[in-house]
XYZ file of C-alpha atoms in Angstrom:
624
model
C 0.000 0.000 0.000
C 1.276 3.417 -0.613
C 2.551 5.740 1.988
C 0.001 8.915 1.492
C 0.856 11.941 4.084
C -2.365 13.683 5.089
C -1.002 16.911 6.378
C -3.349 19.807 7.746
C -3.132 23.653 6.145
C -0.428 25.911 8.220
C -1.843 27.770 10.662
C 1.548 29.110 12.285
C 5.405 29.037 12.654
C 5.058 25.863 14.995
C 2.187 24.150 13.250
C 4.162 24.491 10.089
C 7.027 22.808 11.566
C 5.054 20.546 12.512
C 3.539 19.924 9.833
C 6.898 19.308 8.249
C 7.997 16.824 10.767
C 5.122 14.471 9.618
C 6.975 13.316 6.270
C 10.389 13.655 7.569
C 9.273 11.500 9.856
C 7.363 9.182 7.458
C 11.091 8.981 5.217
C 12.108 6.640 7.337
C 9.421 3.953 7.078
C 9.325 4.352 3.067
C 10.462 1.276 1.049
C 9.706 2.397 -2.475
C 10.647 5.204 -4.558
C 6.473 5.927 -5.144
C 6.305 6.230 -1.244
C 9.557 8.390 -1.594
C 7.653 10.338 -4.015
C 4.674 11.284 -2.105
C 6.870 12.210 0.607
C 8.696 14.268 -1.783
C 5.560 15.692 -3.177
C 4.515 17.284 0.740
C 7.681 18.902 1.722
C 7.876 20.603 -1.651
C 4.155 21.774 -1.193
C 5.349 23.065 2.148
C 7.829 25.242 0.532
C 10.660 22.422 1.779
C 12.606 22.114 -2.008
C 15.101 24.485 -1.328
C 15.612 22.993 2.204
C 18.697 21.293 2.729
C 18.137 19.137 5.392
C 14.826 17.917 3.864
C 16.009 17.611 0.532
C 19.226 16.188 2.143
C 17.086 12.868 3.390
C 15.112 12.499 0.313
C 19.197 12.203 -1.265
C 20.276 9.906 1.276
C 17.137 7.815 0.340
C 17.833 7.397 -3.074
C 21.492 7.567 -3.400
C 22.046 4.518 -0.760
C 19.655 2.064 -0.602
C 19.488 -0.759 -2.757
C 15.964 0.436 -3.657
C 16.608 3.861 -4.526
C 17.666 5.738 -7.834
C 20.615 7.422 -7.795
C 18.823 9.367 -11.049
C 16.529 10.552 -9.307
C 18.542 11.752 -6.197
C 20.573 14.163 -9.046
C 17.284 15.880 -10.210
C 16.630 16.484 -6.710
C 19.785 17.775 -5.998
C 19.905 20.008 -8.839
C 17.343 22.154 -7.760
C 18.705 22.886 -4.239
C 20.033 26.644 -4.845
C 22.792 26.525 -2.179
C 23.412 22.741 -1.951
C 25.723 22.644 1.926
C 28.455 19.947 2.809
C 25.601 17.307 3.934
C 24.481 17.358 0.696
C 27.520 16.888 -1.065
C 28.520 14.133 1.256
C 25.571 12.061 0.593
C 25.545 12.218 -3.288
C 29.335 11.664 -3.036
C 28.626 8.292 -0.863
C 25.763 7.476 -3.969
C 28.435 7.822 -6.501
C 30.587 5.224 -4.538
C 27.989 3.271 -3.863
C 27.051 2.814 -7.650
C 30.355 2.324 -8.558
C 30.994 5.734 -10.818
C 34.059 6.948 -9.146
C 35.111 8.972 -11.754
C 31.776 10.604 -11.443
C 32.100 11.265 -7.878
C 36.078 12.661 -8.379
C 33.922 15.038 -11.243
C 31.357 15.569 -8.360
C 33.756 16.368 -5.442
C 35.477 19.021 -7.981
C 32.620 21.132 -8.890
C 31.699 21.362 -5.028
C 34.893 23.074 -4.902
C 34.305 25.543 -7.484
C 31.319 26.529 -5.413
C 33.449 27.079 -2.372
C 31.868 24.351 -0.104
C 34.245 23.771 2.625
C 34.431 19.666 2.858
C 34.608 17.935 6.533
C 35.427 14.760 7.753
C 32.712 12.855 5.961
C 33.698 14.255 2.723
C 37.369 12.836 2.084
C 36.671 8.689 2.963
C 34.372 8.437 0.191
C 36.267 10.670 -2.760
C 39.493 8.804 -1.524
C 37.522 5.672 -1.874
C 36.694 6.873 -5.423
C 40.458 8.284 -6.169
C 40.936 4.210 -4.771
C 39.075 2.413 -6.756
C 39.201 4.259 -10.205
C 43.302 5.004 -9.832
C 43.315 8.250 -10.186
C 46.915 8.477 -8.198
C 47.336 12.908 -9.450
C 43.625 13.876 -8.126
C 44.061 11.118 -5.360
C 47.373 13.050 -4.175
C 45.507 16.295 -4.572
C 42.963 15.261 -2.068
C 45.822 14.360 0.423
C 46.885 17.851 0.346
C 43.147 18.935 0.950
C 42.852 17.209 4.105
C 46.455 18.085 5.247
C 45.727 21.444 4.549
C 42.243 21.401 6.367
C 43.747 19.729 9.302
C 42.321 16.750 9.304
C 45.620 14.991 9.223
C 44.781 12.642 12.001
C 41.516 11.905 11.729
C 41.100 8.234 11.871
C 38.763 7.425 8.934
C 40.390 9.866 6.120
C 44.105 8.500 7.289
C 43.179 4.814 6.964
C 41.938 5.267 4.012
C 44.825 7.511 2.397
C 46.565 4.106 3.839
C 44.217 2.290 1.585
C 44.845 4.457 -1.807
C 47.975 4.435 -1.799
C 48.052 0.687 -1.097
C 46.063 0.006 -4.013
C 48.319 2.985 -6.151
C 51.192 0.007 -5.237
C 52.858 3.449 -3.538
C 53.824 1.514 -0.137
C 56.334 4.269 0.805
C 53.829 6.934 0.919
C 51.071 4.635 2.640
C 53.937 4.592 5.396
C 54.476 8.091 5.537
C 50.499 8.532 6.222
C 51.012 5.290 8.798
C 54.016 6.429 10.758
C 52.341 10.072 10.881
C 49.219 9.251 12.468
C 49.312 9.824 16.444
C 46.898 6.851 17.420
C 46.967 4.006 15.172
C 44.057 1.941 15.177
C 43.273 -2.060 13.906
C 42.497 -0.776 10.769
C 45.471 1.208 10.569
C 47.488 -1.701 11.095
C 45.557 -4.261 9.006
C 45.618 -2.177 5.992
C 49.515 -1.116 5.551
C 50.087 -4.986 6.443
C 47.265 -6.073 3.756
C 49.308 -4.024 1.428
C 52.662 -5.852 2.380
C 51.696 -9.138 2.003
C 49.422 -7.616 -1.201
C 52.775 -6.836 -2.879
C 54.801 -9.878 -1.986
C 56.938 -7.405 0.950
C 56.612 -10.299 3.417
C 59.515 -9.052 5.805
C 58.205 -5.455 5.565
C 54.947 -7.072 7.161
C 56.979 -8.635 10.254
C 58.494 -5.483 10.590
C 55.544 -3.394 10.964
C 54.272 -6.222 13.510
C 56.765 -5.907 15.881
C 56.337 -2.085 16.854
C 52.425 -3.419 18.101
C 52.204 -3.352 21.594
C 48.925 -5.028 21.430
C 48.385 -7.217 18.728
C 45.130 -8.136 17.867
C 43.461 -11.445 15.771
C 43.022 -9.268 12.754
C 46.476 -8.514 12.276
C 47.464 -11.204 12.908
C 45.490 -13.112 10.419
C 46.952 -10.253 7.718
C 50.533 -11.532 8.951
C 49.817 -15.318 8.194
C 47.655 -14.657 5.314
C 50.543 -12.299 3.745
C 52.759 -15.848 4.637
C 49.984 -17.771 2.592
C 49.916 -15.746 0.068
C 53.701 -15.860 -0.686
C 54.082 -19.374 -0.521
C 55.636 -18.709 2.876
C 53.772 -22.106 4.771
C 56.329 -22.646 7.442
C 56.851 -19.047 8.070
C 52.716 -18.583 8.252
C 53.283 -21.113 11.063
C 55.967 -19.940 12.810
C 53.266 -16.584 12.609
C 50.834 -19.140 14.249
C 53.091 -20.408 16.973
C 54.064 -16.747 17.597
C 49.984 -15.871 18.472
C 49.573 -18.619 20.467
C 52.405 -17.296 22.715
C 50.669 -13.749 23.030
C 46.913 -15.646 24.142
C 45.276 -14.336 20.901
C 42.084 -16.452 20.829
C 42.219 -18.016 16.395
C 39.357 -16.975 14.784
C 37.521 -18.296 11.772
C 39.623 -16.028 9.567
C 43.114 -17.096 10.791
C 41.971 -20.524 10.893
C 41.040 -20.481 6.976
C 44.241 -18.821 6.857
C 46.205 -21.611 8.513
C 43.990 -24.595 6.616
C 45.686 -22.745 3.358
C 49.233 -23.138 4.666
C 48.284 -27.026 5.398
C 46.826 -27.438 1.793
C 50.045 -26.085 0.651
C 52.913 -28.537 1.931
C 50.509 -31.013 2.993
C 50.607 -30.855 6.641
C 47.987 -32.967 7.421
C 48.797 -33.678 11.348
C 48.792 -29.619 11.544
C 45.465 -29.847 9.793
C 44.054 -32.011 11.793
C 44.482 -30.464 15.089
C 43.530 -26.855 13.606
C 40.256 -28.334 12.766
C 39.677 -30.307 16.078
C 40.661 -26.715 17.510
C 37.650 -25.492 15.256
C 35.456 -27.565 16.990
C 35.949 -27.349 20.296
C 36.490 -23.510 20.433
C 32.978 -22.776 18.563
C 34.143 -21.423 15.362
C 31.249 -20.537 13.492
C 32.079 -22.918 10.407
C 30.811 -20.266 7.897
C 30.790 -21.844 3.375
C 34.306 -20.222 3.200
C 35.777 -22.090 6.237
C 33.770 -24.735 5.502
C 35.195 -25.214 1.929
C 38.825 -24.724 3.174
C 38.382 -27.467 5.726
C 37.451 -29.937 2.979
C 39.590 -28.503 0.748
C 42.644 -29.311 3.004
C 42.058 -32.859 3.655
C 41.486 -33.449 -0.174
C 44.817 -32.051 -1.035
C 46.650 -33.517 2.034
C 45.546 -36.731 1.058
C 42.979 -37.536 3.453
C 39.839 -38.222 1.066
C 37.689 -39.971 3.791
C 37.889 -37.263 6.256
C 37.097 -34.824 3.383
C 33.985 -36.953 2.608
C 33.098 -37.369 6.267
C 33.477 -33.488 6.992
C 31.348 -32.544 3.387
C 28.722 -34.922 4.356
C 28.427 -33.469 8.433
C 28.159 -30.240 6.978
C 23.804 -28.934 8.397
C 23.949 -27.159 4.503
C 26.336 -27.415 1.659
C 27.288 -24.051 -0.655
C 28.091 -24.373 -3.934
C 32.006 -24.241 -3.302
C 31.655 -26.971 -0.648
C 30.349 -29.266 -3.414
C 32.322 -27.929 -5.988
C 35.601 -28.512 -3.931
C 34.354 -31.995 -3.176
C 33.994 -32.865 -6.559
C 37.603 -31.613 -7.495
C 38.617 -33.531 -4.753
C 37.427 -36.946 -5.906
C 38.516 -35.896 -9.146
C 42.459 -35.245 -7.765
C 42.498 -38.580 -6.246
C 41.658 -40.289 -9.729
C 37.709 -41.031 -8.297
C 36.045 -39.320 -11.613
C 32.964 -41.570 -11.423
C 32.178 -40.853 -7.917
C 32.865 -37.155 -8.810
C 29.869 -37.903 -11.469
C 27.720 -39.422 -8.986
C 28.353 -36.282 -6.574
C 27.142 -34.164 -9.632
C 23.984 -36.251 -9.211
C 23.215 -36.013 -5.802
C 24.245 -31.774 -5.714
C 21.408 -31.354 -8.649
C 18.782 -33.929 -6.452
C 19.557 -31.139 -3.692
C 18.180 -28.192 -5.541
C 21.673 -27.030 -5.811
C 22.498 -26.041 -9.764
C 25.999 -26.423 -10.882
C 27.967 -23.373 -12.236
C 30.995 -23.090 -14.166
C 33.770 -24.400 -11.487
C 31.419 -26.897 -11.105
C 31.905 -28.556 -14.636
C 35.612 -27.485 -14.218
C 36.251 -30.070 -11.458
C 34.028 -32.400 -13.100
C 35.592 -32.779 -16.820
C 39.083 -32.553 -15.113
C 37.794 -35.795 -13.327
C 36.840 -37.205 -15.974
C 39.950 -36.712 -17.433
C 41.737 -38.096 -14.758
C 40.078 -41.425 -15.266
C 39.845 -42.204 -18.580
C 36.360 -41.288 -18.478
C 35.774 -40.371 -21.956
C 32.138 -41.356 -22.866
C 31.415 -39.445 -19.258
C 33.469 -36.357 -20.133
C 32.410 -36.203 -23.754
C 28.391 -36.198 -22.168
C 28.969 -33.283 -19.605
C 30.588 -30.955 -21.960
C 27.529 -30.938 -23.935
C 25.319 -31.200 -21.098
C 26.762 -28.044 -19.149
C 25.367 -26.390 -21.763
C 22.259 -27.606 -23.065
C 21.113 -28.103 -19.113
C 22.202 -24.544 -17.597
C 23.436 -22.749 -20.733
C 26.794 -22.330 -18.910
C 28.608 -21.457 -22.336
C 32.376 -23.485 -21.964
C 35.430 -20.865 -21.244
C 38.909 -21.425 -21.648
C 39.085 -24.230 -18.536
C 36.545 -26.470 -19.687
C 38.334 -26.771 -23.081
C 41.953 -26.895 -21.414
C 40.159 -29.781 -19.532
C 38.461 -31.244 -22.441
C 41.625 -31.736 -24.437
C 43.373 -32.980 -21.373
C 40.636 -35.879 -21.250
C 41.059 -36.819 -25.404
C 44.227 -36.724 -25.704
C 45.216 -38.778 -22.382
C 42.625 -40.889 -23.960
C 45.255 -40.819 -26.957
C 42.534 -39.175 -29.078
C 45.088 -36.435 -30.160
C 43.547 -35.310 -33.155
C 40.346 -35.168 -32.030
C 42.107 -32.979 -29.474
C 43.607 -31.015 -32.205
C 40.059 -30.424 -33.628
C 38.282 -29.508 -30.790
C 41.459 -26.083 -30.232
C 40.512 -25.463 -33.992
C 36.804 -25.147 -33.641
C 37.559 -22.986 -30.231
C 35.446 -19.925 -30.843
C 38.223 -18.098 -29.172
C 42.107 -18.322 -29.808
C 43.166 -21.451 -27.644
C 46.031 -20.533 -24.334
C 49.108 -21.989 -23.216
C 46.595 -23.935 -20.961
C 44.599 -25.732 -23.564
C 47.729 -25.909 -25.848
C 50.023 -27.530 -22.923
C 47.279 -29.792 -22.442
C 47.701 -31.258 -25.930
C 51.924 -30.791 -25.824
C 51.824 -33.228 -22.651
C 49.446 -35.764 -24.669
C 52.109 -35.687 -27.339
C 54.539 -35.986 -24.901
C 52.924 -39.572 -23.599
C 52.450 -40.635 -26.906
C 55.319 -39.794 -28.492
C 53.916 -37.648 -31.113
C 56.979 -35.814 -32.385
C 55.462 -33.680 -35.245
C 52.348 -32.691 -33.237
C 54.090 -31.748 -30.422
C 56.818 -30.318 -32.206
C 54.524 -28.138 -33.883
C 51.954 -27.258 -30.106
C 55.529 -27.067 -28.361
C 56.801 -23.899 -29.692
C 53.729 -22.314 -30.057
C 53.021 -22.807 -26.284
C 56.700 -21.356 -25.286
C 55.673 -18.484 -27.604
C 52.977 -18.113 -25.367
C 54.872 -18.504 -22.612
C 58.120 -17.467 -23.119
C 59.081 -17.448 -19.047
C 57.368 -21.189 -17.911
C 60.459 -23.017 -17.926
C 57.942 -26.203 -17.647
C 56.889 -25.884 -21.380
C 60.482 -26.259 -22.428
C 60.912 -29.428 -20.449
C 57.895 -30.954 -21.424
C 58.963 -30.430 -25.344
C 62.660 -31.521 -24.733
C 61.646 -34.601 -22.579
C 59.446 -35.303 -25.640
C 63.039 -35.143 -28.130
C 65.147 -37.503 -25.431
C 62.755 -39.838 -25.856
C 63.685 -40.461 -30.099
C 66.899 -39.601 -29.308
C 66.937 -35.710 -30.770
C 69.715 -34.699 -28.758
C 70.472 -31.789 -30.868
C 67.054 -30.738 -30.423
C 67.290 -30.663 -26.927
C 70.521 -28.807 -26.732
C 68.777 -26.005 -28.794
C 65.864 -26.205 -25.989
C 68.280 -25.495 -23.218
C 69.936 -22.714 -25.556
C 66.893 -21.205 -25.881
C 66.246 -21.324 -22.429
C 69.894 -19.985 -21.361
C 69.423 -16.715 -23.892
C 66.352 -16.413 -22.405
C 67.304 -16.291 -18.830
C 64.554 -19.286 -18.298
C 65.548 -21.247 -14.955
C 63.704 -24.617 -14.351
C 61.889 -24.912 -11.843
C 63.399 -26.877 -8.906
C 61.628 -30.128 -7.992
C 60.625 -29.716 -3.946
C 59.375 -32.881 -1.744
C 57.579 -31.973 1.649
C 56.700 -34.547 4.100
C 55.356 -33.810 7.922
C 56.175 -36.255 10.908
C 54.652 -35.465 14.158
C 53.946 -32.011 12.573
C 57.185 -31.050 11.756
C 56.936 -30.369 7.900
C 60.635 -31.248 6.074
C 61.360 -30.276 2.814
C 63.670 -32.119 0.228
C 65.113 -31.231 -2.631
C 66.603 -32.972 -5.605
C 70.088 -33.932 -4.132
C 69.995 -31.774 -0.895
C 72.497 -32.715 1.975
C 71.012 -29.795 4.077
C 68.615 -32.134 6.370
C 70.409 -33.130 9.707
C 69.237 -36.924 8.664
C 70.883 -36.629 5.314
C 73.553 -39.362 5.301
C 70.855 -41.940 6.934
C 68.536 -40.730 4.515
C 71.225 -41.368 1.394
C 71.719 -45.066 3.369
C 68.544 -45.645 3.057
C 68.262 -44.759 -0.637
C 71.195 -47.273 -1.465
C 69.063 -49.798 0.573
C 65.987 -48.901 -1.401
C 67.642 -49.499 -4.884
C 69.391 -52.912 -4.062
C 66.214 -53.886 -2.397
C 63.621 -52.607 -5.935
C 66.424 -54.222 -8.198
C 66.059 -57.523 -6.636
C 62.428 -57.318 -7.981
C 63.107 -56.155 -11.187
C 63.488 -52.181 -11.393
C 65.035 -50.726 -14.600
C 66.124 -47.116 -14.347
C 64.383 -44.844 -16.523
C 66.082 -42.028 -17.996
C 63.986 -40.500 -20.403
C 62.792 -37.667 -18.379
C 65.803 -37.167 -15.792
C 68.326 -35.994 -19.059
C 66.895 -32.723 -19.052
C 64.452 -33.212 -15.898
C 68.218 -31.815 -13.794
C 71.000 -29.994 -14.934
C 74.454 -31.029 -15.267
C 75.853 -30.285 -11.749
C 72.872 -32.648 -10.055
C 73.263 -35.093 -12.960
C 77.073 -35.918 -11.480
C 75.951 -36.370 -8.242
C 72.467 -37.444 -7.726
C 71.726 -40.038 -10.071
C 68.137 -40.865 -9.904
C 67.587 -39.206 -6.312
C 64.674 -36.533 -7.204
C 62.926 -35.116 -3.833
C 60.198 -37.599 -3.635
C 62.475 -40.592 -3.235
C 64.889 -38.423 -0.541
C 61.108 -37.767 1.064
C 59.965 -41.350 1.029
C 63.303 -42.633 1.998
C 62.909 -40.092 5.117
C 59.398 -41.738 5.860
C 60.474 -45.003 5.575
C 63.303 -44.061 8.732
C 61.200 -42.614 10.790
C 57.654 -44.040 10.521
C 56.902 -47.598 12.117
C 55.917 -50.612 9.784
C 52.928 -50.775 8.189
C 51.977 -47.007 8.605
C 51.239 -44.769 5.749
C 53.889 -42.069 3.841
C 52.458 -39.097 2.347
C 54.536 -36.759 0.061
C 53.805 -33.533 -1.509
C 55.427 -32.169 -4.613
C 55.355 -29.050 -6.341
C 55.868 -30.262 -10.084
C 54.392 -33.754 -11.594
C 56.139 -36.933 -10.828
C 58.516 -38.632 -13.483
C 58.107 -41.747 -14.998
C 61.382 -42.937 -12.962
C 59.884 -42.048 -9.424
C 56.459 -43.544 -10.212
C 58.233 -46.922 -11.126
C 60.234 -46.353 -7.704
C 57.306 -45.630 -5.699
C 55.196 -48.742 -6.781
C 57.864 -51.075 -6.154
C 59.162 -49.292 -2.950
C 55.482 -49.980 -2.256
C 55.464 -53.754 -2.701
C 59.080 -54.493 -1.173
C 58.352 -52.622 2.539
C 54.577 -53.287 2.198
C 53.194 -50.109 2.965
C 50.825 -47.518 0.944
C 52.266 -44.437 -0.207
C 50.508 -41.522 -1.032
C 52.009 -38.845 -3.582
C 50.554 -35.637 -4.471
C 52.200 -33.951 -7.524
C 50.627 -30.734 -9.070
C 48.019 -32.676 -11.340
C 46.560 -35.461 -9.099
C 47.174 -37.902 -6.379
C 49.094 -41.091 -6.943
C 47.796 -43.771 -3.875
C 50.959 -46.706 -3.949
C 50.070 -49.979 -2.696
C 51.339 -53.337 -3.552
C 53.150 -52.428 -6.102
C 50.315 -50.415 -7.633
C 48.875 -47.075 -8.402
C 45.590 -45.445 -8.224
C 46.197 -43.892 -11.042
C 46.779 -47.005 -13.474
C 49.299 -45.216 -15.329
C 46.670 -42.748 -16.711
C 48.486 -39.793 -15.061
């Protein structure tokens, strides 16, 4: 029904007032713009359209709420005569609101030309603006304005000069605003850190911590999310450690924070007790946290738990299923992944895009080609989810593992947009399995056109010449790579034992247990070549350079890791390994046997999938 204001004829000053009060008064309770409008209507009828402060609310209505028109709130504004600061402030905050900065920069200007002095409530918003649409010369111009109006340590205007000049990437002059301000505030201390970890500065961020008296969860969480964020995981617990010591209480944030840094070496015993600290605190378990929970027991290798902690969950978000379903897919379940596809659409819950992601790339990492073939269609025919560039870098991953190169090759052509290194590499690693020298010849260079600085494309091309014996070939490669400046990236292991994480690298002495660990490698080989094990060398010629070549022979830092777990866990228990790049043919052969001769299951994850060893077998049936 619509708001109607019945107001009786002015009799006097104080009756007219009062009069007036009625649909100021009723401005508050209106959820419409019609009700807005009749509102409106009355105060202009009562002589109220060149009133600021009535005007002013009828602004504030339209320019912020979700229901108002911004449109509308200019018209109005247009025909106040002598528009004040209140005024300006509002329509500035509608400009922000509707995301036309540049607009509100324009705006913020001309109320300058008319000589409106601005206050405090003016500069966070036209900051904001300066923020958001990079306007560094009019956002350093406003700086000036509120140094030279003396608000130079109000609270709200400094944090968010803290902000701009974060986002400008000017980190010097976000410190000049920090170290100037007299009482520094959470948000003045979250921000500059933000920006810190934002821009990779990660020591800058420790830096800044340690001149905190009192150091609260929030800044903390910025501290071991700028860790994450950098690939920093011990260091992010070290952070953690570090809090516990000063009896900051983990929130939800820091512990979604700390779940990352587990995801990312594979921490699992960390992991666990993070989330059984979850549980008994209270932590309100919101999607995100939720997600990151399941999330880090897919990756660290612990699918049942992941399962067990999806299916407890009182409702399931999108991401929760959609991370469930990548899950199963990483540990080379792809038909279960299809059956959880099932059982999310029986729950009312559609699929989107990252949904069909995690599903084809399960599909591909089972050989499930009738499967994968059905849901690229389906995607969109079902919920007109058009593909992008991901479901066809995971399309051509599925045919040509499936060795169905040139229907691979077809499927880039009739691309309606020009294929990336993604969907190319895709194809160049098919070739690579299949030996298809002219195809992948051919995809190879074109992808390290693409991407002239991913050492891994140059690998993956020259691994494919060792194989025919193209040596020449290969020694262009690594040419090409040396003019370049290209390094390759270094192979690292982690494994954690009673939640100590220890990394390995290819040939590293640096670990204290190094010569037992090198015993136990000699031990290992005598032991797999008793059952038959043949060194394979077609990837290790270029997979390490010359110097590791000499002195390593086949010890890449997933055998150092498993050796390692082999000394210090008891019989029968499980090993799991994380590495950063995919395992070679050489190791997988290793781990399988090393698998069979000690008896125990072995669980590798590389950066494409899991790899689950047991008696002398892998999950991943040599479809990796």
């Amino acid at each position: 029904m619509a708001l109607a204001c019945v107001l009786p004829p002015p009799t006097s000053i104080s009756s007219t007032y009062s009069a007036v009060s009625v649909p100021l008064k009723s401005l508050h309770s209106c959820s419409t713009m019609e009700e807005l409008k009749q509102c409106q209507a009355q105060l202009i009828k009562l002589g109220r359209s060149s009133d600021n402060d009535a005007m002013g609310r009828v602004i504030k209505f339209c320019a912020l709420l979700k229901s108002g028109d911004l449109k509308h709130a200019l018209k109005v504004f247009a025909m106040l005569p002598f528009p004040d600061v209140y005024v300006y402030n509002i329509t500035l905050r509608g400009f922000l609101g509707a995301n036309l900065c540049r607009n509100g920069i324009l705006f913020y200007s001309r109320m300058l030309e008319r000589f409106v002095v601005p206050n405090e409530f003016t500069f966070p918003p036209v900051i904001r603006a300066c923020s958001i649409d990079n306007a560094v010369e009019e956002g350093k111009q406003v700086h000036g304005q509120v140094i030279k109006l003396g608000f130079g340590q109000d609270s709200f205007c400094q944090n968010n000069l803290i902000h701009m000049y974060v986002k400008f990437n000017s980190l010097d002059e976000a410190r000049r605003v920090f170290d100037k301000l007299d009482v520094k505030d959470d948000v003045s201390w979250t921000t500059l850190i933000s920006g810190y970890s934002e821009l990779g500065c990660v020591d800058e961020v420790l830096h800044v911590l340690e001149l905190m008296s009192v150091k609260r969860s929030a800044v903390w969480n910025a501290l071991i999310a700028a860790y994450v964020q950098n690939n920093r995981f011990h260091k992010a617990f070290s952070a953690f450690d570090w809090m516990l010591k000063e009896n900051v209480v983990m929130d939800n944030f820091v512990a979604a924070s700390l779940l990352s840094a587990c995801t990312g070496v594979g921490a699992l015993e960390r992991g666990d007790r993070i989330y059984e600290y979850i549980r008994s605190s209270g932590i309100q378990v919101d999607p995100k946290l939720a997600t990151t929970i399941i999330d880090m027991y897919c990756k660290c290798g612990h699918l049942e738990k992941a399962l067990e902690v999806f299916k407890g969950l009182p409702s399931k978000g999108i991401s929760s299923w959609n991370c469930m379903i990548g899950g199963l897919g990483m540990h080379g379940q792809g038909k279960a992944a299809v059956e959880l596809l099932k059982e999310m659409e029986q729950s009312a819950v559609q699929p989107d895009y990252v949904t069909f992601v995690n599903l084809l790339s399960a599909c591909a990492h089972s050989g499930l080609v009738k499967e994968g073939k059905h849901y690229f269609r389906y995607m969109t025919e079902m919920y007109g989810i058009s593909p992008r560039m991901e479901h066809y870098g995971c399309f051509v991953d599925l045919l040509g593992r499936a060795g169905l190169l040139e229907e691979a090759r077809k499927v880039i052509h009739d691309m309606p947009m020009k294929a990336d290194a993604s969907v190319l590499g895709a194809l160049l690693g098919a070739c690579n399995i299949y030996g298809n020298v002219d195809m992948g010849d051919e995809i190879g260079r074109e992808v390290i056109d693409l991407e002239p600085d991913n050492s891994g494309r140059y690998v993956l091309l020259a691994n494919l010449y060792t194989k025919i014996g193209r040596y020449e070939n290969v020694a262009n490669i690594r040419k090409l790579m040396n003019d370049r400046g290209v390094k390759k990236e270094a192979g690292i292991s982690t494994i954690e034992f009673q939640g100590i994480v220890s990394e390995f690298i290819a040939g590293g002495i640096t670990h204290p247990q190094a010569e037992e660990i090198y015993c136990k490698m000699e031990e290992i080989f005598v032991r797999i070549r008793d059952v038959g094990y043949v060194p394979d060398t077609d990837e290790i010629l270029f997979d390490i350079s010359d110097e590791e070549r000499d002195n390593l022979s086949h010890c890449h830092s997933e055998k150092l890791a498993i050796a390692f777990g082999l000394l210090k866990t008891k019989p029968g228990e499980l090993i799991r390994v994380t590495k950063n790049l995919r395992v070679c043919k050489d190791c997988h052969e290793v781990s399988k046997l090393i698998s069979k001769v000690y008896d125990r299951e072995i669980i590798v994850r590389d950066r494409n999938r899991f790899h689950h060893f047991k008696g002398g077998l892998c999950s991943c049936k040599e479809y990796w």
